[in-house]
PDB file of N, CA and C in Angstrom:
ATOM      1  N   UNK V 813       1.138  -1.038  -0.207  1.00  0.00           N
ATOM      2  CA  UNK V 813      -0.376   0.190  -0.396  1.00  0.00           C
ATOM      3  C   UNK V 813       0.681   1.492  -0.463  1.00  0.00           C
ATOM      4  N   UNK V 814       1.685   1.651   0.904  1.00  0.00           N
ATOM      5  CA  UNK V 814       2.928   2.105   1.265  1.00  0.00           C
ATOM      6  C   UNK V 814       3.054   2.886  -0.499  1.00  0.00           C
ATOM      7  N   UNK V 815       3.128   1.523  -1.491  1.00  0.00           N
ATOM      8  CA  UNK V 815       4.898   1.340  -2.387  1.00  0.00           C
ATOM      9  C   UNK V 815       3.714   1.711  -3.636  1.00  0.00           C
ATOM     10  N   UNK V 816       2.494   1.971  -3.439  1.00  0.00           N
ATOM     11  CA  UNK V 816       1.180   2.009  -3.843  1.00  0.00           C
ATOM     12  C   UNK V 816       1.807   4.139  -4.133  1.00  0.00           C
ATOM     13  N   UNK V 817       0.691   4.643  -2.950  1.00  0.00           N
ATOM     14  CA  UNK V 817       0.840   5.656  -2.756  1.00  0.00           C
ATOM     15  C   UNK V 817       2.231   6.339  -2.964  1.00  0.00           C
ATOM     16  N   UNK V 818       2.873   5.984  -2.544  1.00  0.00           N
ATOM     17  CA  UNK V 818       4.635   6.152  -3.358  1.00  0.00           C
ATOM     18  C   UNK V 818       5.125   7.094  -5.077  1.00  0.00           C
ATOM     19  N   UNK V 819       4.708   5.992  -5.686  1.00  0.00           N
ATOM     20  CA  UNK V 819       3.963   5.393  -7.179  1.00  0.00           C
ATOM     21  C   UNK V 819       2.957   6.918  -7.304  1.00  0.00           C
ATOM     22  N   UNK V 820       2.387   6.743  -6.827  1.00  0.00           N
ATOM     23  CA  UNK V 820       1.190   7.879  -6.665  1.00  0.00           C
ATOM     24  C   UNK V 820       1.773   8.848  -6.943  1.00  0.00           C
ATOM     25  N   UNK V 821       2.702   9.348  -6.211  1.00  0.00           N
ATOM     26  CA  UNK V 821       2.702  10.661  -5.186  1.00  0.00           C
ATOM     27  C   UNK V 821       3.746  10.750  -6.391  1.00  0.00           C
ATOM     28  N   UNK V 822       5.287   9.835  -6.921  1.00  0.00           N
ATOM     29  CA  UNK V 822       5.493  10.356  -7.451  1.00  0.00           C
ATOM     30  C   UNK V 822       5.418  10.506  -8.720  1.00  0.00           C
ATOM     31  N   UNK V 823       3.963  10.162 -10.047  1.00  0.00           N
ATOM     32  CA  UNK V 823       3.114  10.494 -10.985  1.00  0.00           C
ATOM     33  C   UNK V 823       2.438  12.039 -10.807  1.00  0.00           C
ATOM     34  N   UNK V 824       2.283  12.007  -8.905  1.00  0.00           N
ATOM     35  CA  UNK V 824       1.872  13.011  -9.634  1.00  0.00           C
ATOM     36  C   UNK V 824       2.411  14.534  -9.460  1.00  0.00           C
ATOM     37  N   UNK V 825       3.585  14.028  -9.086  1.00  0.00           N
ATOM     38  CA  UNK V 825       5.293  15.314  -9.832  1.00  0.00           C
ATOM     39  C   UNK V 825       4.785  15.063 -10.707  1.00  0.00           C
ATOM     40  N   UNK V 826       5.456  14.907 -11.487  1.00  0.00           N
ATOM     41  CA  UNK V 826       5.625  14.063 -12.586  1.00  0.00           C
ATOM     42  C   UNK V 826       4.955  14.971 -13.527  1.00  0.00           C
ATOM     43  N   UNK V 827       3.158  15.005 -13.192  1.00  0.00           N
ATOM     44  CA  UNK V 827       2.209  15.566 -14.183  1.00  0.00           C
ATOM     45  C   UNK V 827       2.678  17.161 -13.250  1.00  0.00           C
ATOM     46  N   UNK V 828       2.836  17.301 -13.203  1.00  0.00           N
ATOM     47  CA  UNK V 828       2.800  19.338 -12.248  1.00  0.00           C
ATOM     48  C   UNK V 828       4.129  18.856 -12.443  1.00  0.00           C
ATOM     49  N   UNK V 829       5.211  18.365 -12.752  1.00  0.00           N
ATOM     50  CA  UNK V 829       5.964  19.226 -13.473  1.00  0.00           C
ATOM     51  C   UNK V 829       6.119  19.127 -14.528  1.00  0.00           C
ATOM     52  N   UNK V 830       4.598  19.548 -15.772  1.00  0.00           N
ATOM     53  CA  UNK V 830       4.737  18.796 -17.049  1.00  0.00           C
ATOM     54  C   UNK V 830       3.841  20.131 -17.270  1.00  0.00           C
ATOM     55  N   UNK V 831       3.227  20.083 -15.877  1.00  0.00           N
ATOM     56  CA  UNK V 831       1.884  21.149 -15.948  1.00  0.00           C
ATOM     57  C   UNK V 831       2.573  22.315 -16.323  1.00  0.00           C
ATOM     58  N   UNK V 832       3.274  22.529 -14.871  1.00  0.00           N
ATOM     59  CA  UNK V 832       3.868  24.242 -14.712  1.00  0.00           C
ATOM     60  C   UNK V 832       4.645  24.214 -16.371  1.00  0.00           C
ATOM     61  N   UNK V 833       5.115  23.112 -17.045  1.00  0.00           N
ATOM     62  CA  UNK V 833       6.616  23.988 -17.831  1.00  0.00           C
ATOM     63  C   UNK V 833       5.197  24.112 -18.895  1.00  0.00           C
ATOM     64  N   UNK V 834       3.569  23.540 -19.138  1.00  0.00           N
ATOM     65  CA  UNK V 834       2.986  23.659 -20.505  1.00  0.00           C
ATOM     66  C   UNK V 834       2.154  25.481 -20.181  1.00  0.00           C
ATOM     67  N   UNK V 835       2.554  25.675 -18.856  1.00  0.00           N
ATOM     68  CA  UNK V 835       0.050  25.926 -18.083  1.00  0.00           C
ATOM     69  C   UNK V 835       0.865  27.163 -19.439  1.00  0.00           C
ATOM     70  N   UNK V 836       1.911  28.112 -19.293  1.00  0.00           N
ATOM     71  CA  UNK V 836       1.783  29.195 -20.120  1.00  0.00           C
ATOM     72  C   UNK V 836       0.525  28.682 -21.597  1.00  0.00           C
ATOM     73  N   UNK V 837       1.168  27.377 -22.382  1.00  0.00           N
ATOM     74  CA  UNK V 837       0.144  27.581 -23.317  1.00  0.00           C
ATOM     75  C   UNK V 837      -0.814  27.001 -23.205  1.00  0.00           C
ATOM     76  N   UNK V 838      -1.147  25.949 -22.353  1.00  0.00           N
ATOM     77  CA  UNK V 838      -2.374  25.138 -21.486  1.00  0.00           C
ATOM     78  C   UNK V 838      -4.074  26.665 -21.102  1.00  0.00           C
ATOM     79  N   UNK V 839      -2.561  27.317 -20.346  1.00  0.00           N
ATOM     80  CA  UNK V 839      -3.981  28.864 -20.759  1.00  0.00           C
ATOM     81  C   UNK V 839      -3.879  29.976 -22.092  1.00  0.00           C
ATOM     82  N   UNK V 840      -3.565  29.776 -23.083  1.00  0.00           N
ATOM     83  CA  UNK V 840      -3.959  30.958 -23.614  1.00  0.00           C
ATOM     84  C   UNK V 840      -5.227  29.721 -24.910  1.00  0.00           C
ATOM     85  N   UNK V 841      -4.462  28.462 -24.676  1.00  0.00           N
ATOM     86  CA  UNK V 841      -5.625  27.151 -25.442  1.00  0.00           C
ATOM     87  C   UNK V 841      -6.870  26.786 -24.601  1.00  0.00           C
ATOM     88  N   UNK V 842      -6.604  26.760 -23.319  1.00  0.00           N
ATOM     89  CA  UNK V 842      -7.907  26.761 -22.109  1.00  0.00           C
ATOM     90  C   UNK V 842      -8.530  28.665 -22.644  1.00  0.00           C
ATOM     91  N   UNK V 843      -8.352  28.790 -23.108  1.00  0.00           N
ATOM     92  CA  UNK V 843      -9.187  30.666 -22.007  1.00  0.00           C
ATOM     93  C   UNK V 843     -10.049  31.075 -24.670  1.00  0.00           C
ATOM     94  N   UNK V 844      -8.904  30.001 -25.192  1.00  0.00           N
ATOM     95  CA  UNK V 844      -9.324  30.440 -26.401  1.00  0.00           C
ATOM     96  C   UNK V 844     -10.728  30.146 -26.522  1.00  0.00           C
ATOM     97  N   UNK V 845     -10.259  28.981 -25.911  1.00  0.00           N
ATOM     98  CA  UNK V 845     -12.097  27.330 -26.610  1.00  0.00           C
ATOM     99  C   UNK V 845     -12.391  27.343 -25.851  1.00  0.00           C
ATOM    100  N   UNK V 846     -12.536  28.432 -24.776  1.00  0.00           N
ATOM    101  CA  UNK V 846     -13.755  29.196 -24.002  1.00  0.00           C
ATOM    102  C   UNK V 846     -14.244  30.016 -23.861  1.00  0.00           C
ATOM    103  N   UNK V 847     -13.954  31.291 -25.044  1.00  0.00           N
ATOM    104  CA  UNK V 847     -14.116  32.388 -24.991  1.00  0.00           C
ATOM    105  C   UNK V 847     -14.952  31.925 -26.579  1.00  0.00           C
ATOM    106  N   UNK V 848     -14.500  30.778 -28.013  1.00  0.00           N
ATOM    107  CA  UNK V 848     -14.958  30.892 -28.856  1.00  0.00           C
ATOM    108  C   UNK V 848     -16.263  30.294 -28.503  1.00  0.00           C
ATOM    109  N   UNK V 849     -16.009  29.094 -27.070  1.00  0.00           N
ATOM    110  CA  UNK V 849     -17.713  28.721 -27.434  1.00  0.00           C
ATOM    111  C   UNK V 849     -18.731  30.098 -26.904  1.00  0.00           C
ATOM    112  N   UNK V 850     -17.914  30.139 -26.652  1.00  0.00           N
ATOM    113  CA  UNK V 850     -19.274  31.400 -26.088  1.00  0.00           C
ATOM    114  C   UNK V 850     -18.867  32.990 -26.642  1.00  0.00           C
ATOM    115  N   UNK V 851     -19.009  32.853 -28.326  1.00  0.00           N
ATOM    116  CA  UNK V 851     -19.352  34.713 -28.352  1.00  0.00           C
ATOM    117  C   UNK V 851     -19.276  35.100 -27.951  1.00  0.00           C
ATOM    118  N   UNK V 852     -20.553  35.793 -27.340  1.00  0.00           N
ATOM    119  CA  UNK V 852     -21.308  36.401 -27.371  1.00  0.00           C
ATOM    120  C   UNK V 852     -20.454  36.834 -25.916  1.00  0.00           C
ATOM    121  N   UNK V 853     -19.739  35.940 -25.270  1.00  0.00           N
ATOM    122  CA  UNK V 853     -19.054  36.875 -23.731  1.00  0.00           C
ATOM    123  C   UNK V 853     -17.790  37.703 -24.102  1.00  0.00           C
ATOM    124  N   UNK V 854     -17.483  37.101 -25.033  1.00  0.00           N
ATOM    125  CA  UNK V 854     -16.171  36.907 -25.651  1.00  0.00           C
ATOM    126  C   UNK V 854     -16.883  38.745 -26.232  1.00  0.00           C
ATOM    127  N   UNK V 855     -17.288  39.172 -26.947  1.00  0.00           N
ATOM    128  CA  UNK V 855     -17.174  39.924 -27.568  1.00  0.00           C
ATOM    129  C   UNK V 855     -17.743  41.315 -26.359  1.00  0.00           C
ATOM    130  N   UNK V 856     -18.460  40.613 -25.657  1.00  0.00           N
ATOM    131  CA  UNK V 856     -18.213  41.813 -24.700  1.00  0.00           C
ATOM    132  C   UNK V 856     -17.821  41.967 -22.868  1.00  0.00           C
ATOM    133  N   UNK V 857     -16.181  41.383 -23.117  1.00  0.00           N
ATOM    134  CA  UNK V 857     -15.444  41.679 -22.622  1.00  0.00           C
ATOM    135  C   UNK V 857     -14.814  42.577 -22.717  1.00  0.00           C
ATOM    136  N   UNK V 858     -13.983  43.445 -21.554  1.00  0.00           N
ATOM    137  CA  UNK V 858     -13.176  44.223 -21.687  1.00  0.00           C
ATOM    138  C   UNK V 858     -11.631  44.204 -22.447  1.00  0.00           C
ATOM    139  N   UNK V 859     -10.868  44.760 -21.968  1.00  0.00           N
ATOM    140  CA  UNK V 859      -9.527  43.682 -22.306  1.00  0.00           C
ATOM    141  C   UNK V 859      -9.083  43.519 -20.426  1.00  0.00           C
ATOM    142  N   UNK V 860      -9.108  44.167 -19.277  1.00  0.00           N
ATOM    143  CA  UNK V 860      -9.172  44.387 -18.486  1.00  0.00           C
ATOM    144  C   UNK V 860      -9.340  42.737 -18.282  1.00  0.00           C
ATOM    145  N   UNK V 861     -11.050  42.623 -18.187  1.00  0.00           N
ATOM    146  CA  UNK V 861     -11.847  41.091 -17.456  1.00  0.00           C
ATOM    147  C   UNK V 861     -11.011  40.562 -18.710  1.00  0.00           C
ATOM    148  N   UNK V 862     -11.517  40.272 -20.210  1.00  0.00           N
ATOM    149  CA  UNK V 862     -10.080  38.920 -20.396  1.00  0.00           C
ATOM    150  C   UNK V 862      -8.932  38.770 -20.096  1.00  0.00           C
ATOM    151  N   UNK V 863      -8.084  39.463 -19.413  1.00  0.00           N
ATOM    152  CA  UNK V 863      -6.489  39.694 -18.556  1.00  0.00           C
ATOM    153  C   UNK V 863      -7.622  38.761 -17.308  1.00  0.00           C
ATOM    154  N   UNK V 864      -7.910  39.699 -16.782  1.00  0.00           N
ATOM    155  CA  UNK V 864      -8.121  38.457 -15.412  1.00  0.00           C
ATOM    156  C   UNK V 864      -9.101  37.515 -15.464  1.00  0.00           C
ATOM    157  N   UNK V 865      -9.969  36.777 -16.675  1.00  0.00           N
ATOM    158  CA  UNK V 865     -10.317  35.505 -16.961  1.00  0.00           C
ATOM    159  C   UNK V 865      -8.691  34.841 -17.090  1.00  0.00           C
ATOM    160  N   UNK V 866      -8.123  35.344 -17.878  1.00  0.00           N
ATOM    161  CA  UNK V 866      -7.373  34.482 -18.761  1.00  0.00           C
ATOM    162  C   UNK V 866      -6.151  34.417 -17.236  1.00  0.00           C
ATOM    163  N   UNK V 867      -5.917  35.154 -16.064  1.00  0.00           N
ATOM    164  CA  UNK V 867      -5.229  35.563 -15.585  1.00  0.00           C
ATOM    165  C   UNK V 867      -5.947  33.704 -14.591  1.00  0.00           C
ATOM    166  N   UNK V 868      -6.814  34.195 -14.369  1.00  0.00           N
ATOM    167  CA  UNK V 868      -7.789  32.957 -12.960  1.00  0.00           C
ATOM    168  C   UNK V 868      -7.502  31.838 -13.362  1.00  0.00           C
ATOM    169  N   UNK V 869      -7.185  31.313 -14.711  1.00  0.00           N
ATOM    170  CA  UNK V 869      -7.667  29.720 -15.517  1.00  0.00           C
ATOM    171  C   UNK V 869      -5.934  29.729 -15.042  1.00  0.00           C
ATOM    172  N   UNK V 870      -5.379  30.381 -14.843  1.00  0.00           N
ATOM    173  CA  UNK V 870      -3.570  30.805 -14.915  1.00  0.00           C
ATOM    174  C   UNK V 870      -3.602  30.375 -13.295  1.00  0.00           C
ATOM    175  N   UNK V 871      -4.462  30.731 -12.985  1.00  0.00           N
ATOM    176  CA  UNK V 871      -3.648  30.087 -11.380  1.00  0.00           C
ATOM    177  C   UNK V 871      -4.826  29.435 -10.591  1.00  0.00           C
ATOM    178  N   UNK V 872      -6.057  28.836 -12.130  1.00  0.00           N
ATOM    179  CA  UNK V 872      -6.680  27.149 -11.869  1.00  0.00           C
ATOM    180  C   UNK V 872      -5.439  26.336 -12.301  1.00  0.00           C
ATOM    181  N   UNK V 873      -4.878  27.026 -13.099  1.00  0.00           N
ATOM    182  CA  UNK V 873      -3.956  25.100 -13.735  1.00  0.00           C
ATOM    183  C   UNK V 873      -2.901  25.375 -11.578  1.00  0.00           C
ATOM    184  N   UNK V 874      -2.271  25.775 -11.459  1.00  0.00           N
ATOM    185  CA  UNK V 874      -1.592  26.293 -10.493  1.00  0.00           C
ATOM    186  C   UNK V 874      -1.229  25.393  -9.998  1.00  0.00           C
ATOM    187  N   UNK V 875      -3.052  25.290  -9.015  1.00  0.00           N
ATOM    188  CA  UNK V 875      -3.642  25.185  -8.072  1.00  0.00           C
ATOM    189  C   UNK V 875      -4.020  23.766  -8.519  1.00  0.00           C
ATOM    190  N   UNK V 876      -4.082  22.837  -9.856  1.00  0.00           N
ATOM    191  CA  UNK V 876      -3.817  22.228 -10.160  1.00  0.00           C
ATOM    192  C   UNK V 876      -2.615  21.672  -9.733  1.00  0.00           C
ATOM    193  N   UNK V 877      -1.508  21.374 -10.328  1.00  0.00           N
ATOM    194  CA  UNK V 877       0.609  21.627 -10.061  1.00  0.00           C
ATOM    195  C   UNK V 877       0.089  21.030  -8.380  1.00  0.00           C
ATOM    196  N   UNK V 878       0.365  22.044  -7.161  1.00  0.00           N
ATOM    197  CA  UNK V 878       0.060  21.191  -5.631  1.00  0.00           C
ATOM    198  C   UNK V 878      -0.514  20.681  -5.561  1.00  0.00           C
ATOM    199  N   UNK V 879      -1.898  19.867  -5.805  1.00  0.00           N
ATOM    200  CA  UNK V 879      -2.872  19.235  -5.863  1.00  0.00           C
ATOM    201  C   UNK V 879      -1.865  18.507  -6.609  1.00  0.00           C
ATOM    202  N   UNK V 880      -1.382  17.529  -7.569  1.00  0.00           N
ATOM    203  CA  UNK V 880      -1.057  16.419  -8.080  1.00  0.00           C
ATOM    204  C   UNK V 880       0.145  16.811  -7.242  1.00  0.00           C
ATOM    205  N   UNK V 881       1.262  17.460  -6.402  1.00  0.00           N
ATOM    206  CA  UNK V 881       1.864  17.445  -6.519  1.00  0.00           C
ATOM    207  C   UNK V 881       2.418  16.910  -4.781  1.00  0.00           C
ATOM    208  N   UNK V 882       0.457  17.096  -4.109  1.00  0.00           N
ATOM    209  CA  UNK V 882       0.460  16.772  -3.024  1.00  0.00           C
ATOM    210  C   UNK V 882      -0.482  16.049  -2.555  1.00  0.00           C
ATOM    211  N   UNK V 883      -0.596  15.790  -3.676  1.00  0.00           N
ATOM    212  CA  UNK V 883      -1.640  14.605  -3.796  1.00  0.00           C
ATOM    213  C   UNK V 883      -3.481  13.973  -2.673  1.00  0.00           C
ATOM    214  N   UNK V 884      -3.667  15.187  -2.943  1.00  0.00           N
ATOM    215  CA  UNK V 884      -5.013  15.764  -2.887  1.00  0.00           C
ATOM    216  C   UNK V 884      -5.970  16.883  -2.892  1.00  0.00           C
ATOM    217  N   UNK V 885      -6.920  16.436  -3.323  1.00  0.00           N
ATOM    218  CA  UNK V 885      -7.041  17.744  -4.009  1.00  0.00           C
ATOM    219  C   UNK V 885      -7.928  19.236  -3.436  1.00  0.00           C
ATOM    220  N   UNK V 886      -8.340  18.911  -2.159  1.00  0.00           N
ATOM    221  CA  UNK V 886      -8.548  19.966  -1.339  1.00  0.00           C
ATOM    222  C   UNK V 886      -8.529  20.486  -2.810  1.00  0.00           C
ATOM    223  N   UNK V 887      -7.733  21.765  -2.520  1.00  0.00           N
ATOM    224  CA  UNK V 887      -7.341  23.090  -3.585  1.00  0.00           C
ATOM    225  C   UNK V 887      -8.456  23.013  -4.592  1.00  0.00           C
ATOM    226  N   UNK V 888      -9.526  21.960  -4.999  1.00  0.00           N
ATOM    227  CA  UNK V 888     -10.109  22.532  -5.521  1.00  0.00           C
ATOM    228  C   UNK V 888     -11.330  22.454  -5.285  1.00  0.00           C
ATOM    229  N   UNK V 889     -10.971  21.131  -4.293  1.00  0.00           N
ATOM    230  CA  UNK V 889     -12.907  21.578  -3.503  1.00  0.00           C
ATOM    231  C   UNK V 889     -14.227  22.834  -3.647  1.00  0.00           C
ATOM    232  N   UNK V 890     -14.005  23.902  -3.372  1.00  0.00           N
ATOM    233  CA  UNK V 890     -14.483  25.031  -3.549  1.00  0.00           C
ATOM    234  C   UNK V 890     -13.697  26.104  -3.727  1.00  0.00           C
ATOM    235  N   UNK V 891     -13.959  26.426  -5.457  1.00  0.00           N
ATOM    236  CA  UNK V 891     -12.498  27.031  -6.181  1.00  0.00           C
ATOM    237  C   UNK V 891     -13.270  28.787  -5.862  1.00  0.00           C
ATOM    238  N   UNK V 892     -12.704  30.236  -5.558  1.00  0.00           N
ATOM    239  CA  UNK V 892     -12.838  31.313  -5.410  1.00  0.00           C
ATOM    240  C   UNK V 892     -12.533  31.649  -6.585  1.00  0.00           C
ATOM    241  N   UNK V 893     -13.326  33.465  -6.542  1.00  0.00           N
ATOM    242  CA  UNK V 893     -12.834  34.521  -7.949  1.00  0.00           C
ATOM    243  C   UNK V 893     -12.933  33.823  -8.850  1.00  0.00           C
ATOM    244  N   UNK V 894     -14.634  32.897  -8.959  1.00  0.00           N
ATOM    245  CA  UNK V 894     -14.694  32.730 -10.456  1.00  0.00           C
ATOM    246  C   UNK V 894     -15.856  33.923 -10.511  1.00  0.00           C
ATOM    247  N   UNK V 895     -15.898  35.628 -10.651  1.00  0.00           N
ATOM    248  CA  UNK V 895     -17.314  35.767 -10.708  1.00  0.00           C
ATOM    249  C   UNK V 895     -16.618  37.309 -12.141  1.00  0.00           C
ATOM    250  N   UNK V 896     -15.390  37.049 -12.828  1.00  0.00           N
ATOM    251  CA  UNK V 896     -15.175  37.698 -13.822  1.00  0.00           C
ATOM    252  C   UNK V 896     -16.323  38.037 -15.047  1.00  0.00           C
ATOM    253  N   UNK V 897     -16.489  36.752 -15.069  1.00  0.00           N
ATOM    254  CA  UNK V 897     -17.703  36.048 -16.040  1.00  0.00           C
ATOM    255  C   UNK V 897     -18.285  35.326 -15.232  1.00  0.00           C
ATOM    256  N   UNK V 898     -19.255  34.853 -16.586  1.00  0.00           N
ATOM    257  CA  UNK V 898     -19.537  33.674 -16.348  1.00  0.00           C
ATOM    258  C   UNK V 898     -19.490  32.247 -15.494  1.00  0.00           C
ATOM    259  N   UNK V 899     -19.972  31.621 -14.462  1.00  0.00           N
ATOM    260  CA  UNK V 899     -19.168  29.994 -14.297  1.00  0.00           C
ATOM    261  C   UNK V 899     -19.563  29.579 -15.037  1.00  0.00           C
ATOM    262  N   UNK V 900     -20.279  29.153 -15.974  1.00  0.00           N
ATOM    263  CA  UNK V 900     -20.182  28.638 -17.729  1.00  0.00           C
ATOM    264  C   UNK V 900     -20.395  28.183 -18.385  1.00  0.00           C
ATOM    265  N   UNK V 901     -18.189  29.525 -18.089  1.00  0.00           N
ATOM    266  CA  UNK V 901     -17.375  29.648 -19.577  1.00  0.00           C
ATOM    267  C   UNK V 901     -16.187  28.779 -18.768  1.00  0.00           C
ATOM    268  N   UNK V 902     -16.261  28.993 -17.363  1.00  0.00           N
ATOM    269  CA  UNK V 902     -14.569  28.723 -16.951  1.00  0.00           C
ATOM    270  C   UNK V 902     -14.781  26.873 -17.319  1.00  0.00           C
TER     271      UNK V 902
END
């Protein structure tokens, strides 16, 4: 059991390293994909709101990285700060 836990933590750390290395690109892709699915939201966003949305996506990816490293998902249970735009876009 301890060996399985150790292997799981190692796999999580490796995934977190990959995520950290690719976070900027993943953030851009997530923002582009989500906003293209909601063109009315995209057209209504100010530059400041769009930047805030992108920053929040990046922060959420950081949380995922921490969870992978720690082997716990509690940081994802209640994400905060998603009030910039409709939560369905996130």
